[in-house]
Amino acid sequence: MAVARTRSVALVGVTGRTVEIEADVGNGLAGIHLIGLPDTALSEARDRVRSAVVNSMYPWPDARIIVSLFPATLPKRGSQFDLAIAMAILGAAGVVPAERVADPFFLGELGLDGRIRPVRGVLPAVLGAARHGDATIVVPSGNSAEASLVPDVKVIPMACLRQLVEWLRKGDEEAPEPGPEDDSEPCSPPTNPALDLADVVGQPVARRALEVCAAGGHNLWMLGPPGTGKTMLAERLPTLLPDLELDHALEVTAIHSVAGVLPPSAPMMSRPPFVSPHHTATSAAIIGGGSAIVRPGAVSLAHRGVLFMDEAPEFPRHVLDALRQPLESGRVTVSRSAGSVTFPARFMLVLAANPCPCAQTDEHGDTCRCSPTARRRYLGRLSGPLLDRIDMKVTVARASRRELMADRQFTESSATVAERVLAARERAAKRLSGTPWRTNAEIPSSVLHSDYRPSPEAMKPMTTCLDAGTLTARGLDRAVRVSWTLADLADKDRPEEDETTTALHFWLGVTS
């Protein structure tokens, strides 16, 4: 009887958990048995591994093979364990030295011809392996760029099983050349034409609101008829945001890697993501979910970026209300019978809506056929608790030809506005140094009113509305955060009455 051990990584959400794989080749009826809560894809690894080994010209043990995945209580899903299972079996059979496969981590799916195919979630898996110190991890050559993003980890890219076995047999410390990568996936992401804020003409208030949102990480609601530039404004919001910091970039990249939407030619996402789901998207598509494997939804794919929901009242109401929890906590927990998975979900929400179902107005000769009841019912799909979590509300009206021509001389490029946004964010980061928060939108309510509350004179417009009942306690928090962002853009140490009044007007900006 011979036993060999090796290691791999299981993903729970975006967290990597170490899995020890043991292979026992002994006497008994020939066959291979997997134990340790494998799913269907992992159970099928028996046939993939056997074909890969045989087609790589190595002998398959004519014996009873038991493969155990520890911890047995942790569900294992996916095909990324193929390579580790194969190496444990070959180590137990004496094809490769058992001591050579005991220390490294192995990730990869095996093709029937022995090729090592790329898998999802390599970055969070390597991050999980890195917690063990100076780790060595063998990955498919198609995932080598993504795996190399993690510092202090020795990455060994391999293209096929035979190449890996021969390297282990020789005992060389230096890894061989990775060889050709699997070209089964597109090599480059689709390119989009350059977007610039200067393209949006006739909406000076909305452009200003977009700048404030970018500087403080605030949420925005735009209400107006079609053709006024709501979608153009939302699409240009990421152009105002600074590049992601390294820790944020790794977070975002890990989420997109788990979701399988990370372009092979761009392993590191250095720019804030922009996600725009269709209004027919389900709750699982927006929040995250799945029956067997829980995948991140749109709110997590938009982490550290922008989630744009065009035609917001067309989304099902329960989908919109599901946004309330991640907007407050910055994360979302998906619970299934197999367990619960938590994904990060700190994003900027941008909602766009028409004023009524027919999308017509009484301006410029348009004839709206919707009754007041139909309008209220239409906009009523955006619940009060959801709108209470929107920091800024802007009405985007149609501009006349004269207004369009006059506004052209005041438009600014995204690069110009992004410089002011970066300066405001640096000012906020300096003020919040020593805390886990980096933008004004992240400050908790308790800290906001204890350490960062404006002066009583500056708070007078807000307290007046609070006493009148037109401003809620949550709305007060949102308006105070926006006032700090306005002060940062104006290069002021603290918000004054001008900033608090403007922030209050932005919060009360749209009435349905």
One Martini backbone bead per residue (centre of mass of N, CA, C, O) as a GRO file, in nm:
protein
  512
    1MET     BB    1   0.097   0.035   0.021
    2ALA     BB    2   0.025   0.378  -0.099
    3VAL     BB    3   0.085   0.723   0.005
    4ALA     BB    4  -0.026   1.050  -0.105
    5ARG     BB    5   0.034   1.408  -0.084
    6THR     BB    6  -0.156   1.712  -0.137
    7ARG     BB    7  -0.252   2.042  -0.271
    8SER     BB    8  -0.529   2.273  -0.255
    9VAL     BB    9  -0.813   2.491  -0.355
   10ALA     BB   10  -1.101   2.623  -0.209
   11LEU     BB   11  -1.401   2.800  -0.280
   12VAL     BB   12  -1.554   3.060  -0.065
   13GLY     BB   13  -1.638   3.256  -0.274
   14VAL     BB   14  -1.341   3.470  -0.220
   15THR     BB   15  -1.224   3.226  -0.049
   16GLY     BB   16  -0.944   3.041   0.040
   17ARG     BB   17  -0.922   2.681   0.093
   18THR     BB   18  -0.750   2.432   0.218
   19VAL     BB   19  -0.672   2.118   0.046
   20GLU     BB   20  -0.625   1.784   0.122
   21ILE     BB   21  -0.473   1.526  -0.081
   22GLU     BB   22  -0.537   1.175  -0.085
   23ALA     BB   23  -0.362   0.875  -0.199
   24ASP     BB   24  -0.466   0.526  -0.237
   25VAL     BB   25  -0.264   0.245  -0.335
   26GLY     BB   26  -0.416  -0.080  -0.348
   27ASN     BB   27  -0.574  -0.341  -0.268
   28GLY     BB   28  -0.816  -0.453  -0.506
   29LEU     BB   29  -1.056  -0.338  -0.682
   30ALA     BB   30  -1.049  -0.181  -0.958
   31GLY     BB   31  -1.044   0.173  -0.889
   32ILE     BB   32  -1.211   0.494  -0.824
   33HIS     BB   33  -1.240   0.696  -0.518
   34LEU     BB   34  -1.438   0.964  -0.395
   35ILE     BB   35  -1.384   1.169  -0.102
   36GLY     BB   36  -1.530   1.478   0.034
   37LEU     BB   37  -1.770   1.631  -0.101
   38PRO     BB   38  -1.836   1.597  -0.404
   39ASP     BB   39  -1.927   1.697  -0.699
   40THR     BB   40  -1.999   1.635  -1.017
   41ALA     BB   41  -1.740   1.756  -1.144
   42LEU     BB   42  -1.551   1.602  -0.946
   43SER     BB   43  -1.644   1.309  -1.008
   44GLU     BB   44  -1.546   1.334  -1.316
   45ALA     BB   45  -1.232   1.327  -1.261
   46ARG     BB   46  -1.172   1.028  -1.299
   47ASP     BB   47  -1.180   1.028  -1.615
   48ARG     BB   48  -0.990   1.262  -1.675
   49VAL     BB   49  -0.738   1.159  -1.529
   50ARG     BB   50  -0.701   0.889  -1.669
   51SER     BB   51  -0.676   0.996  -1.961
   52ALA     BB   52  -0.438   1.189  -1.910
   53VAL     BB   53  -0.234   0.979  -1.817
   54VAL     BB   54  -0.244   0.783  -2.057
   55ASN     BB   55  -0.197   1.013  -2.286
   56SER     BB   56   0.097   1.072  -2.132
   57MET     BB   57   0.248   0.787  -2.096
   58TYR     BB   58   0.127   0.659  -1.824
   59PRO     BB   59   0.070   0.451  -1.578
   60TRP     BB   60  -0.210   0.282  -1.459
   61PRO     BB   61  -0.333   0.171  -1.180
   62ASP     BB   62  -0.407  -0.176  -1.103
   63ALA     BB   63  -0.613  -0.059  -0.860
   64ARG     BB   64  -0.713   0.060  -0.558
   65ILE     BB   65  -0.849   0.395  -0.547
   66ILE     BB   66  -0.818   0.651  -0.295
   67VAL     BB   67  -0.970   0.976  -0.264
   68SER     BB   68  -0.902   1.238  -0.032
   69LEU     BB   69  -1.081   1.530   0.097
   70PHE     BB   70  -0.946   1.782   0.303
   71PRO     BB   71  -1.210   1.861   0.447
   72ALA     BB   72  -1.502   1.670   0.457
   73THR     BB   73  -1.707   1.921   0.533
   74LEU     BB   74  -1.613   2.053   0.267
   75PRO     BB   75  -1.727   2.162  -0.011
   76LYS     BB   76  -1.656   2.045  -0.346
   77ARG     BB   77  -1.599   2.246  -0.643
   78GLY     BB   78  -1.511   2.158  -0.945
   79SER     BB   79  -1.203   2.125  -1.169
   80GLN     BB   80  -0.938   2.229  -0.999
   81PHE     BB   81  -0.857   1.922  -0.881
   82ASP     BB   82  -0.730   1.745  -1.102
   83LEU     BB   83  -0.422   1.787  -1.066
   84ALA     BB   84  -0.400   1.697  -0.769
   85ILE     BB   85  -0.508   1.411  -0.810
   86ALA     BB   86  -0.298   1.317  -1.012
   87MET     BB   87  -0.045   1.363  -0.828
   88ALA     BB   88  -0.130   1.176  -0.599
   89ILE     BB   89  -0.145   0.916  -0.768
   90LEU     BB   90   0.147   0.927  -0.887
   91GLY     BB   91   0.282   0.925  -0.609
   92ALA     BB   92   0.158   0.650  -0.507
   93ALA     BB   93   0.272   0.491  -0.778
   94GLY     BB   94   0.581   0.614  -0.841
   95VAL     BB   95   0.611   0.822  -1.081
   96VAL     BB   96   0.649   1.025  -0.850
   97PRO     BB   97   0.771   1.187  -0.600
   98ALA     BB   98   0.607   1.229  -0.305
   99GLU     BB   99   0.777   1.475  -0.190
  100ARG     BB  100   0.721   1.669  -0.445
  101VAL     BB  101   0.386   1.685  -0.390
  102ALA     BB  102   0.345   1.791  -0.087
  103ASP     BB  103   0.392   2.114  -0.101
  104PRO     BB  104   0.242   2.197  -0.332
  105PHE     BB  105   0.011   2.363  -0.529
  106PHE     BB  106  -0.281   2.255  -0.723
  107LEU     BB  107  -0.407   2.389  -1.041
  108GLY     BB  108  -0.648   2.235  -1.260
  109GLU     BB  109  -0.765   2.128  -1.569
  110LEU     BB  110  -0.815   1.830  -1.745
  111GLY     BB  111  -0.750   1.691  -2.031
  112LEU     BB  112  -0.760   1.403  -2.218
  113ASP     BB  113  -0.454   1.484  -2.338
  114GLY     BB  114  -0.313   1.657  -2.076
  115ARG     BB  115  -0.410   1.925  -2.057
  116ILE     BB  116  -0.395   2.247  -1.893
  117ARG     BB  117  -0.661   2.420  -1.786
  118PRO     BB  118  -0.823   2.684  -1.722
  119VAL     BB  119  -0.952   2.861  -1.433
  120ARG     BB  120  -1.133   2.973  -1.189
  121GLY     BB  121  -1.015   3.159  -0.919
  122VAL     BB  122  -0.698   3.197  -0.891
  123LEU     BB  123  -0.644   3.443  -0.716
  124PRO     BB  124  -0.791   3.356  -0.449
  125ALA     BB  125  -0.632   3.091  -0.430
  126VAL     BB  126  -0.349   3.218  -0.400
  127LEU     BB  127  -0.418   3.385  -0.152
  128GLY     BB  128  -0.476   3.136   0.024
  129ALA     BB  129  -0.186   3.010  -0.008
  130ALA     BB  130  -0.021   3.263   0.105
  131ARG     BB  131  -0.091   3.211   0.416
  132HIS     BB  132   0.159   2.983   0.429
  133GLY     BB  133   0.366   3.155   0.286
  134ASP     BB  134   0.611   3.003   0.103
  135ALA     BB  135   0.456   2.936  -0.177
  136THR     BB  136   0.379   2.672  -0.413
  137ILE     BB  137   0.223   2.709  -0.743
  138VAL     BB  138   0.035   2.525  -0.974
  139VAL     BB  139  -0.052   2.643  -1.300
  140PRO     BB  140  -0.189   2.737  -1.564
  141SER     BB  141  -0.066   2.915  -1.824
  142GLY     BB  142  -0.338   3.085  -1.856
  143ASN     BB  143  -0.297   3.184  -1.526
  144SER     BB  144  -0.017   3.322  -1.467
  145ALA     BB  145  -0.075   3.628  -1.459
  146GLU     BB  146  -0.279   3.617  -1.226
  147ALA     BB  147  -0.097   3.468  -1.011
  148SER     BB  148   0.145   3.693  -1.020
  149LEU     BB  149   0.001   3.917  -0.838
  150VAL     BB  150   0.111   3.762  -0.601
  151PRO     BB  151   0.310   3.797  -0.351
  152ASP     BB  152   0.530   3.562  -0.227
  153VAL     BB  153   0.490   3.360  -0.484
  154LYS     BB  154   0.545   3.054  -0.644
  155VAL     BB  155   0.504   3.026  -0.989
  156ILE     BB  156   0.394   2.735  -1.188
  157PRO     BB  157   0.372   2.702  -1.518
  158MET     BB  158   0.148   2.480  -1.708
  159ALA     BB  159   0.041   2.294  -2.006
  160CYS     BB  160   0.109   1.989  -1.911
  161LEU     BB  161   0.143   1.689  -1.758
  162ARG     BB  162   0.420   1.595  -1.868
  163GLN     BB  163   0.579   1.847  -1.791
  164LEU     BB  164   0.533   1.817  -1.485
  165VAL     BB  165   0.648   1.532  -1.435
  166GLU     BB  166   0.936   1.584  -1.542
  167TRP     BB  167   1.003   1.804  -1.339
  168LEU     BB  168   0.963   1.626  -1.083
  169ARG     BB  169   1.173   1.409  -1.156
  170LYS     BB  170   1.432   1.597  -1.172
  171GLY     BB  171   1.431   1.827  -0.935
  172ASP     BB  172   1.399   2.107  -1.024
  173GLU     BB  173   1.375   2.442  -0.930
  174GLU     BB  174   1.336   2.526  -1.204
  175ALA     BB  175   1.118   2.629  -1.424
  176PRO     BB  176   0.978   2.578  -1.704
  177GLU     BB  177   0.857   2.646  -1.983
  178PRO     BB  178   0.517   2.688  -2.040
  179GLY     BB  179   0.424   2.734  -2.314
  180PRO     BB  180   0.145   2.704  -2.465
  181GLU     BB  181  -0.161   2.835  -2.460
  182ASP     BB  182  -0.485   2.829  -2.410
  183ASP     BB  183  -0.718   2.918  -2.693
  184SER     BB  184  -1.036   2.893  -2.595
  185GLU     BB  185  -1.011   3.197  -2.541
  186PRO     BB  186  -1.012   3.509  -2.549
  187CYS     BB  187  -0.734   3.743  -2.568
  188SER     BB  188  -0.933   3.999  -2.574
  189PRO     BB  189  -1.096   4.261  -2.497
  190PRO     BB  190  -1.328   4.466  -2.563
  191THR     BB  191  -1.348   4.768  -2.726
  192ASN     BB  192  -1.404   5.103  -2.634
  193PRO     BB  193  -1.493   5.396  -2.675
  194ALA     BB  194  -1.422   5.695  -2.583
  195LEU     BB  195  -1.508   5.865  -2.289
  196ASP     BB  196  -1.667   6.192  -2.229
  197LEU     BB  197  -1.800   6.458  -2.055
  198ALA     BB  198  -1.807   6.664  -2.299
  199ASP     BB  199  -2.052   6.520  -2.450
  200VAL     BB  200  -2.228   6.659  -2.231
  201VAL     BB  201  -2.498   6.868  -2.312
  202GLY     BB  202  -2.716   7.071  -2.108
  203GLN     BB  203  -2.602   6.947  -1.799
  204PRO     BB  204  -2.468   7.104  -1.541
  205VAL     BB  205  -2.593   6.973  -1.287
  206ALA     BB  206  -2.528   6.678  -1.354
  207ARG     BB  207  -2.222   6.714  -1.376
  208ARG     BB  208  -2.185   6.806  -1.085
  209ALA     BB  209  -2.305   6.553  -0.953
  210LEU     BB  210  -2.095   6.358  -1.070
  211GLU     BB  211  -1.850   6.483  -0.927
  212VAL     BB  212  -1.947   6.437  -0.637
  213CYS     BB  213  -1.980   6.132  -0.653
  214ALA     BB  214  -1.681   6.071  -0.723
  215ALA     BB  215  -1.551   6.211  -0.467
  216GLY     BB  216  -1.754   6.040  -0.239
  217GLY     BB  217  -1.928   5.781  -0.325
  218HIS     BB  218  -2.214   5.836  -0.436
  219ASN     BB  219  -2.548   5.835  -0.491
  220LEU     BB  220  -2.776   5.829  -0.788
  221TRP     BB  221  -3.062   6.018  -0.922
  222MET     BB  222  -3.227   6.020  -1.246
  223LEU     BB  223  -3.477   6.244  -1.385
  224GLY     BB  224  -3.612   6.184  -1.718
  225PRO     BB  225  -3.639   6.200  -2.031
  226PRO     BB  226  -3.564   6.100  -2.319
  227GLY     BB  227  -3.250   6.229  -2.443
  228THR     BB  228  -3.088   6.385  -2.185
  229GLY     BB  229  -2.826   6.194  -2.069
  230LYS     BB  230  -2.825   5.965  -1.851
  231THR     BB  231  -2.649   5.741  -1.976
  232MET     BB  232  -2.403   5.915  -2.041
  233LEU     BB  233  -2.338   5.992  -1.753
  234ALA     BB  234  -2.301   5.711  -1.631
  235GLU     BB  235  -2.072   5.612  -1.832
  236ARG     BB  236  -1.875   5.864  -1.723
  237LEU     BB  237  -1.809   5.813  -1.424
  238PRO     BB  238  -1.546   5.629  -1.440
  239THR     BB  239  -1.366   5.867  -1.570
  240LEU     BB  240  -1.352   6.019  -1.271
  241LEU     BB  241  -1.204   5.791  -1.150
  242PRO     BB  242  -0.967   5.652  -0.992
  243ASP     BB  243  -0.750   5.435  -0.947
  244LEU     BB  244  -0.693   5.149  -0.808
  245GLU     BB  245  -0.588   5.018  -0.546
  246LEU     BB  246  -0.427   4.737  -0.477
  247ASP     BB  247  -0.635   4.608  -0.279
  248HIS     BB  248  -0.882   4.672  -0.460
  249ALA     BB  249  -0.784   4.529  -0.718
  250LEU     BB  250  -0.779   4.246  -0.593
  251GLU     BB  251  -1.074   4.229  -0.521
  252VAL     BB  252  -1.193   4.271  -0.804
  253THR     BB  253  -1.038   4.044  -0.947
  254ALA     BB  254  -1.143   3.809  -0.774
  255ILE     BB  255  -1.441   3.834  -0.851
  256HIS     BB  256  -1.404   3.806  -1.164
  257SER     BB  257  -1.268   3.530  -1.147
  258VAL     BB  258  -1.503   3.372  -1.019
  259ALA     BB  259  -1.707   3.461  -1.258
  260GLY     BB  260  -1.542   3.442  -1.544
  261VAL     BB  261  -1.469   3.773  -1.653
  262LEU     BB  262  -1.162   3.758  -1.693
  263PRO     BB  263  -0.931   3.868  -1.890
  264PRO     BB  264  -0.641   3.723  -1.998
  265SER     BB  265  -0.500   4.011  -2.092
  266ALA     BB  266  -0.634   4.127  -1.795
  267PRO     BB  267  -0.561   4.038  -1.481
  268MET     BB  268  -0.569   4.344  -1.389
  269MET     BB  269  -0.793   4.561  -1.219
  270SER     BB  270  -0.745   4.920  -1.224
  271ARG     BB  271  -1.043   4.982  -1.281
  272PRO     BB  272  -1.346   5.074  -1.234
  273PRO     BB  273  -1.634   4.925  -1.253
  274PHE     BB  274  -1.908   4.865  -1.499
  275VAL     BB  275  -2.255   4.797  -1.429
  276SER     BB  276  -2.541   4.698  -1.660
  277PRO     BB  277  -2.829   4.578  -1.609
  278HIS     BB  278  -3.107   4.439  -1.697
  279HIS     BB  279  -3.451   4.466  -1.615
  280THR     BB  280  -3.472   4.129  -1.632
  281ALA     BB  281  -3.321   4.071  -1.392
  282THR     BB  282  -3.257   3.883  -1.136
  283SER     BB  283  -3.187   3.848  -0.811
  284ALA     BB  284  -2.938   3.661  -0.856
  285ALA     BB  285  -2.797   3.851  -1.066
  286ILE     BB  286  -2.767   4.091  -0.862
  287ILE     BB  287  -2.679   3.949  -0.580
  288GLY     BB  288  -2.667   3.637  -0.601
  289GLY     BB  289  -2.605   3.283  -0.684
  290GLY     BB  290  -2.717   2.942  -0.674
  291SER     BB  291  -2.742   2.607  -0.638
  292ALA     BB  292  -2.438   2.498  -0.621
  293ILE     BB  293  -2.286   2.760  -0.727
  294VAL     BB  294  -2.190   3.056  -0.592
  295ARG     BB  295  -2.238   3.366  -0.744
  296PRO     BB  296  -2.171   3.667  -0.830
  297GLY     BB  297  -2.318   3.964  -0.869
  298ALA     BB  298  -2.358   4.285  -0.968
  299VAL     BB  299  -2.280   4.411  -0.691
  300SER     BB  300  -1.992   4.269  -0.696
  301LEU     BB  301  -1.891   4.351  -0.981
  302ALA     BB  302  -1.921   4.668  -0.868
  303HIS     BB  303  -1.691   4.675  -0.691
  304ARG     BB  304  -1.550   4.987  -0.670
  305GLY     BB  305  -1.791   5.103  -0.847
  306VAL     BB  306  -2.057   5.083  -1.090
  307LEU     BB  307  -2.420   5.078  -1.065
  308PHE     BB  308  -2.640   5.061  -1.342
  309MET     BB  309  -3.001   5.150  -1.355
  310ASP     BB  310  -3.192   5.137  -1.610
  311GLU     BB  311  -3.504   5.173  -1.584
  312ALA     BB  312  -3.576   5.121  -1.276
  313PRO     BB  313  -3.899   5.070  -1.265
  314GLU     BB  314  -3.867   4.791  -1.437
  315PHE     BB  315  -3.784   4.664  -1.200
  316PRO     BB  316  -3.832   4.466  -0.967
  317ARG     BB  317  -3.905   4.539  -0.647
  318HIS     BB  318  -3.740   4.310  -0.502
  319VAL     BB  319  -3.473   4.389  -0.637
  320LEU     BB  320  -3.446   4.677  -0.533
  321ASP     BB  321  -3.473   4.607  -0.223
  322ALA     BB  322  -3.209   4.425  -0.221
  323LEU     BB  323  -3.010   4.685  -0.214
  324ARG     BB  324  -3.020   4.791   0.079
  325GLN     BB  325  -2.810   4.618   0.230
  326PRO     BB  326  -2.546   4.673   0.057
  327LEU     BB  327  -2.560   4.986   0.089
  328GLU     BB  328  -2.494   4.971   0.400
  329SER     BB  329  -2.257   4.729   0.432
  330GLY     BB  330  -2.084   4.631   0.161
  331ARG     BB  331  -2.244   4.352   0.157
  332VAL     BB  332  -2.326   4.002   0.067
  333THR     BB  333  -2.552   3.736   0.167
  334VAL     BB  334  -2.566   3.397   0.060
  335SER     BB  335  -2.821   3.157   0.115
  336ARG     BB  336  -2.795   2.805   0.151
  337SER     BB  337  -2.808   2.477   0.225
  338ALA     BB  338  -2.481   2.456   0.217
  339GLY     BB  339  -2.469   2.774   0.285
  340SER     BB  340  -2.274   3.069   0.332
  341VAL     BB  341  -2.202   3.366   0.127
  342THR     BB  342  -1.962   3.634   0.110
  343PHE     BB  343  -1.974   3.947  -0.059
  344PRO     BB  344  -1.853   4.215  -0.189
  345ALA     BB  345  -2.057   4.553  -0.201
  346ARG     BB  346  -1.903   4.842  -0.286
  347PHE     BB  347  -2.104   5.085  -0.439
  348MET     BB  348  -2.227   5.287  -0.699
  349LEU     BB  349  -2.548   5.413  -0.737
  350VAL     BB  350  -2.733   5.435  -1.051
  351LEU     BB  351  -3.032   5.597  -1.135
  352ALA     BB  352  -3.284   5.568  -1.399
  353ALA     BB  353  -3.574   5.773  -1.500
  354ASN     BB  354  -3.883   5.813  -1.594
  355PRO     BB  355  -4.173   6.001  -1.527
  356CYS     BB  356  -4.323   5.779  -1.712
  357PRO     BB  357  -4.436   5.523  -1.904
  358CYS     BB  358  -4.439   5.699  -2.186
  359ALA     BB  359  -4.195   5.917  -2.180
  360GLN     BB  360  -4.355   6.185  -2.158
  361THR     BB  361  -4.413   6.533  -2.195
  362ASP     BB  362  -4.528   6.879  -2.176
  363GLU     BB  363  -4.293   6.950  -2.338
  364HIS     BB  364  -4.262   7.059  -2.654
  365GLY     BB  365  -4.560   6.924  -2.725
  366ASP     BB  366  -4.601   6.696  -2.553
  367THR     BB  367  -4.813   6.403  -2.486
  368CYS     BB  368  -4.938   6.294  -2.190
  369ARG     BB  369  -5.138   5.992  -2.097
  370CYS     BB  370  -5.086   5.998  -1.800
  371SER     BB  371  -5.187   5.960  -1.500
  372PRO     BB  372  -5.125   6.040  -1.179
  373THR     BB  373  -5.151   5.746  -1.085
  374ALA     BB  374  -4.951   5.620  -1.288
  375ARG     BB  375  -4.706   5.781  -1.196
  376ARG     BB  376  -4.702   5.693  -0.901
  377ARG     BB  377  -4.684   5.389  -0.959
  378TYR     BB  378  -4.422   5.395  -1.119
  379LEU     BB  379  -4.237   5.545  -0.900
  380GLY     BB  380  -4.327   5.349  -0.659
  381ARG     BB  381  -4.113   5.120  -0.717
  382LEU     BB  382  -3.948   5.325  -0.565
  383SER     BB  383  -3.879   5.309  -0.264
  384GLY     BB  384  -3.829   5.489   0.013
  385PRO     BB  385  -3.585   5.331   0.140
  386LEU     BB  386  -3.415   5.354  -0.119
  387LEU     BB  387  -3.418   5.668  -0.159
  388ASP     BB  388  -3.288   5.718   0.125
  389ARG     BB  389  -2.999   5.596  -0.001
  390ILE     BB  390  -2.988   5.852  -0.176
  391ASP     BB  391  -2.789   6.129  -0.198
  392MET     BB  392  -2.873   6.207  -0.506
  393LYS     BB  393  -3.105   6.429  -0.687
  394VAL     BB  394  -3.190   6.459  -1.042
  395THR     BB  395  -3.312   6.672  -1.291
  396VAL     BB  396  -3.348   6.586  -1.641
  397ALA     BB  397  -3.379   6.810  -1.888
  398ARG     BB  398  -3.464   6.952  -2.166
  399ALA     BB  399  -3.281   7.116  -2.415
  400SER     BB  400  -3.228   7.376  -2.591
  401ARG     BB  401  -3.054   7.508  -2.841
  402ARG     BB  402  -2.949   7.750  -2.680
  403GLU     BB  403  -2.847   7.584  -2.436
  404LEU     BB  404  -2.649   7.408  -2.590
  405MET     BB  405  -2.468   7.635  -2.704
  406ALA     BB  406  -2.400   7.771  -2.424
  407ASP     BB  407  -2.274   7.504  -2.282
  408ARG     BB  408  -2.013   7.436  -2.447
  409GLN     BB  409  -1.815   7.645  -2.291
  410PHE     BB  410  -1.849   7.464  -2.000
  411THR     BB  411  -1.724   7.218  -2.077
  412GLU     BB  412  -1.553   6.925  -1.953
  413SER     BB  413  -1.328   6.707  -1.919
  414SER     BB  414  -1.253   6.422  -1.757
  415ALA     BB  415  -0.963   6.499  -1.678
  416THR     BB  416  -1.030   6.763  -1.531
  417VAL     BB  417  -1.230   6.646  -1.322
  418ALA     BB  418  -1.043   6.417  -1.211
  419GLU     BB  419  -0.849   6.608  -1.063
  420ARG     BB  420  -1.055   6.709  -0.853
  421VAL     BB  421  -1.134   6.435  -0.745
  422LEU     BB  422  -0.853   6.351  -0.645
  423ALA     BB  423  -0.812   6.587  -0.449
  424ALA     BB  424  -1.061   6.523  -0.273
  425ARG     BB  425  -0.978   6.233  -0.194
  426GLU     BB  426  -0.712   6.309  -0.059
  427ARG     BB  427  -0.839   6.486   0.157
  428ALA     BB  428  -1.015   6.263   0.282
  429ALA     BB  429  -0.786   6.059   0.342
  430LYS     BB  430  -0.635   6.242   0.538
  431ARG     BB  431  -0.871   6.271   0.742
  432LEU     BB  432  -0.905   5.932   0.749
  433SER     BB  433  -0.660   5.862   0.879
  434GLY     BB  434  -0.662   5.560   1.070
  435THR     BB  435  -0.894   5.444   0.904
  436PRO     BB  436  -1.106   5.225   0.706
  437TRP     BB  437  -1.162   5.490   0.548
  438ARG     BB  438  -1.175   5.689   0.218
  439THR     BB  439  -1.469   5.796   0.214
  440ASN     BB  440  -1.756   5.966   0.291
  441ALA     BB  441  -1.960   5.721   0.236
  442GLU     BB  442  -1.817   5.524   0.471
  443ILE     BB  443  -1.912   5.671   0.709
  444PRO     BB  444  -2.041   5.629   0.994
  445SER     BB  445  -2.287   5.763   1.179
  446SER     BB  446  -2.149   5.783   1.458
  447VAL     BB  447  -1.891   5.930   1.350
  448LEU     BB  448  -2.021   6.163   1.195
  449HIS     BB  449  -2.162   6.292   1.474
  450SER     BB  450  -1.883   6.311   1.644
  451ASP     BB  451  -1.629   6.397   1.434
  452TYR     BB  452  -1.806   6.516   1.151
  453ARG     BB  453  -1.969   6.757   1.251
  454PRO     BB  454  -2.099   7.028   1.181
  455SER     BB  455  -2.185   7.318   1.253
  456PRO     BB  456  -2.466   7.465   1.370
  457GLU     BB  457  -2.484   7.672   1.139
  458ALA     BB  458  -2.457   7.464   0.905
  459MET     BB  459  -2.707   7.275   1.019
  460LYS     BB  460  -2.969   7.446   0.998
  461PRO     BB  461  -3.110   7.348   0.731
  462MET     BB  462  -3.138   7.051   0.828
  463THR     BB  463  -3.287   7.087   1.101
  464THR     BB  464  -3.535   7.219   0.979
  465CYS     BB  465  -3.620   6.971   0.803
  466LEU     BB  466  -3.629   6.772   1.038
  467ASP     BB  467  -3.859   6.920   1.196
  468ALA     BB  468  -4.062   6.912   0.936
  469GLY     BB  469  -4.019   6.608   0.792
  470THR     BB  470  -3.835   6.624   0.509
  471LEU     BB  471  -3.612   6.475   0.692
  472THR     BB  472  -3.431   6.214   0.760
  473ALA     BB  473  -3.193   6.052   0.932
  474ARG     BB  474  -3.063   5.923   0.683
  475GLY     BB  475  -3.065   6.181   0.511
  476LEU     BB  476  -2.877   6.336   0.697
  477ASP     BB  477  -2.631   6.162   0.655
  478ARG     BB  478  -2.610   6.200   0.350
  479ALA     BB  479  -2.587   6.511   0.348
  480VAL     BB  480  -2.330   6.534   0.519
  481ARG     BB  481  -2.145   6.381   0.329
  482VAL     BB  482  -2.182   6.574   0.087
  483SER     BB  483  -2.072   6.826   0.231
  484TRP     BB  484  -1.785   6.719   0.255
  485THR     BB  485  -1.736   6.694  -0.049
  486LEU     BB  486  -1.779   6.992  -0.116
  487ALA     BB  487  -1.545   7.086   0.065
  488ASP     BB  488  -1.322   6.933  -0.083
  489LEU     BB  489  -1.369   7.076  -0.361
  490ALA     BB  490  -1.330   7.372  -0.208
  491ASP     BB  491  -1.097   7.359   0.003
  492LYS     BB  492  -1.217   7.281   0.291
  493ASP     BB  493  -1.222   7.193   0.625
  494ARG     BB  494  -1.537   7.266   0.644
  495PRO     BB  495  -1.858   7.282   0.640
  496GLU     BB  496  -2.086   7.506   0.526
  497GLU     BB  497  -2.381   7.644   0.448
  498ASP     BB  498  -2.347   7.604   0.145
  499GLU     BB  499  -2.298   7.295   0.154
  500THR     BB  500  -2.553   7.205   0.313
  501THR     BB  501  -2.759   7.327   0.116
  502THR     BB  502  -2.671   7.173  -0.137
  503ALA     BB  503  -2.704   6.889  -0.019
  504LEU     BB  504  -3.007   6.919   0.042
  505HIS     BB  505  -3.097   6.970  -0.251
  506PHE     BB  506  -2.997   6.701  -0.360
  507TRP     BB  507  -3.177   6.520  -0.178
  508LEU     BB  508  -3.454   6.691  -0.266
  509GLY     BB  509  -3.457   6.715  -0.589
  510VAL     BB  510  -3.681   6.475  -0.602
  511THR     BB  511  -4.030   6.447  -0.682
  512SER     BB  512  -4.319   6.220  -0.707
   0.00000   0.00000   0.00000
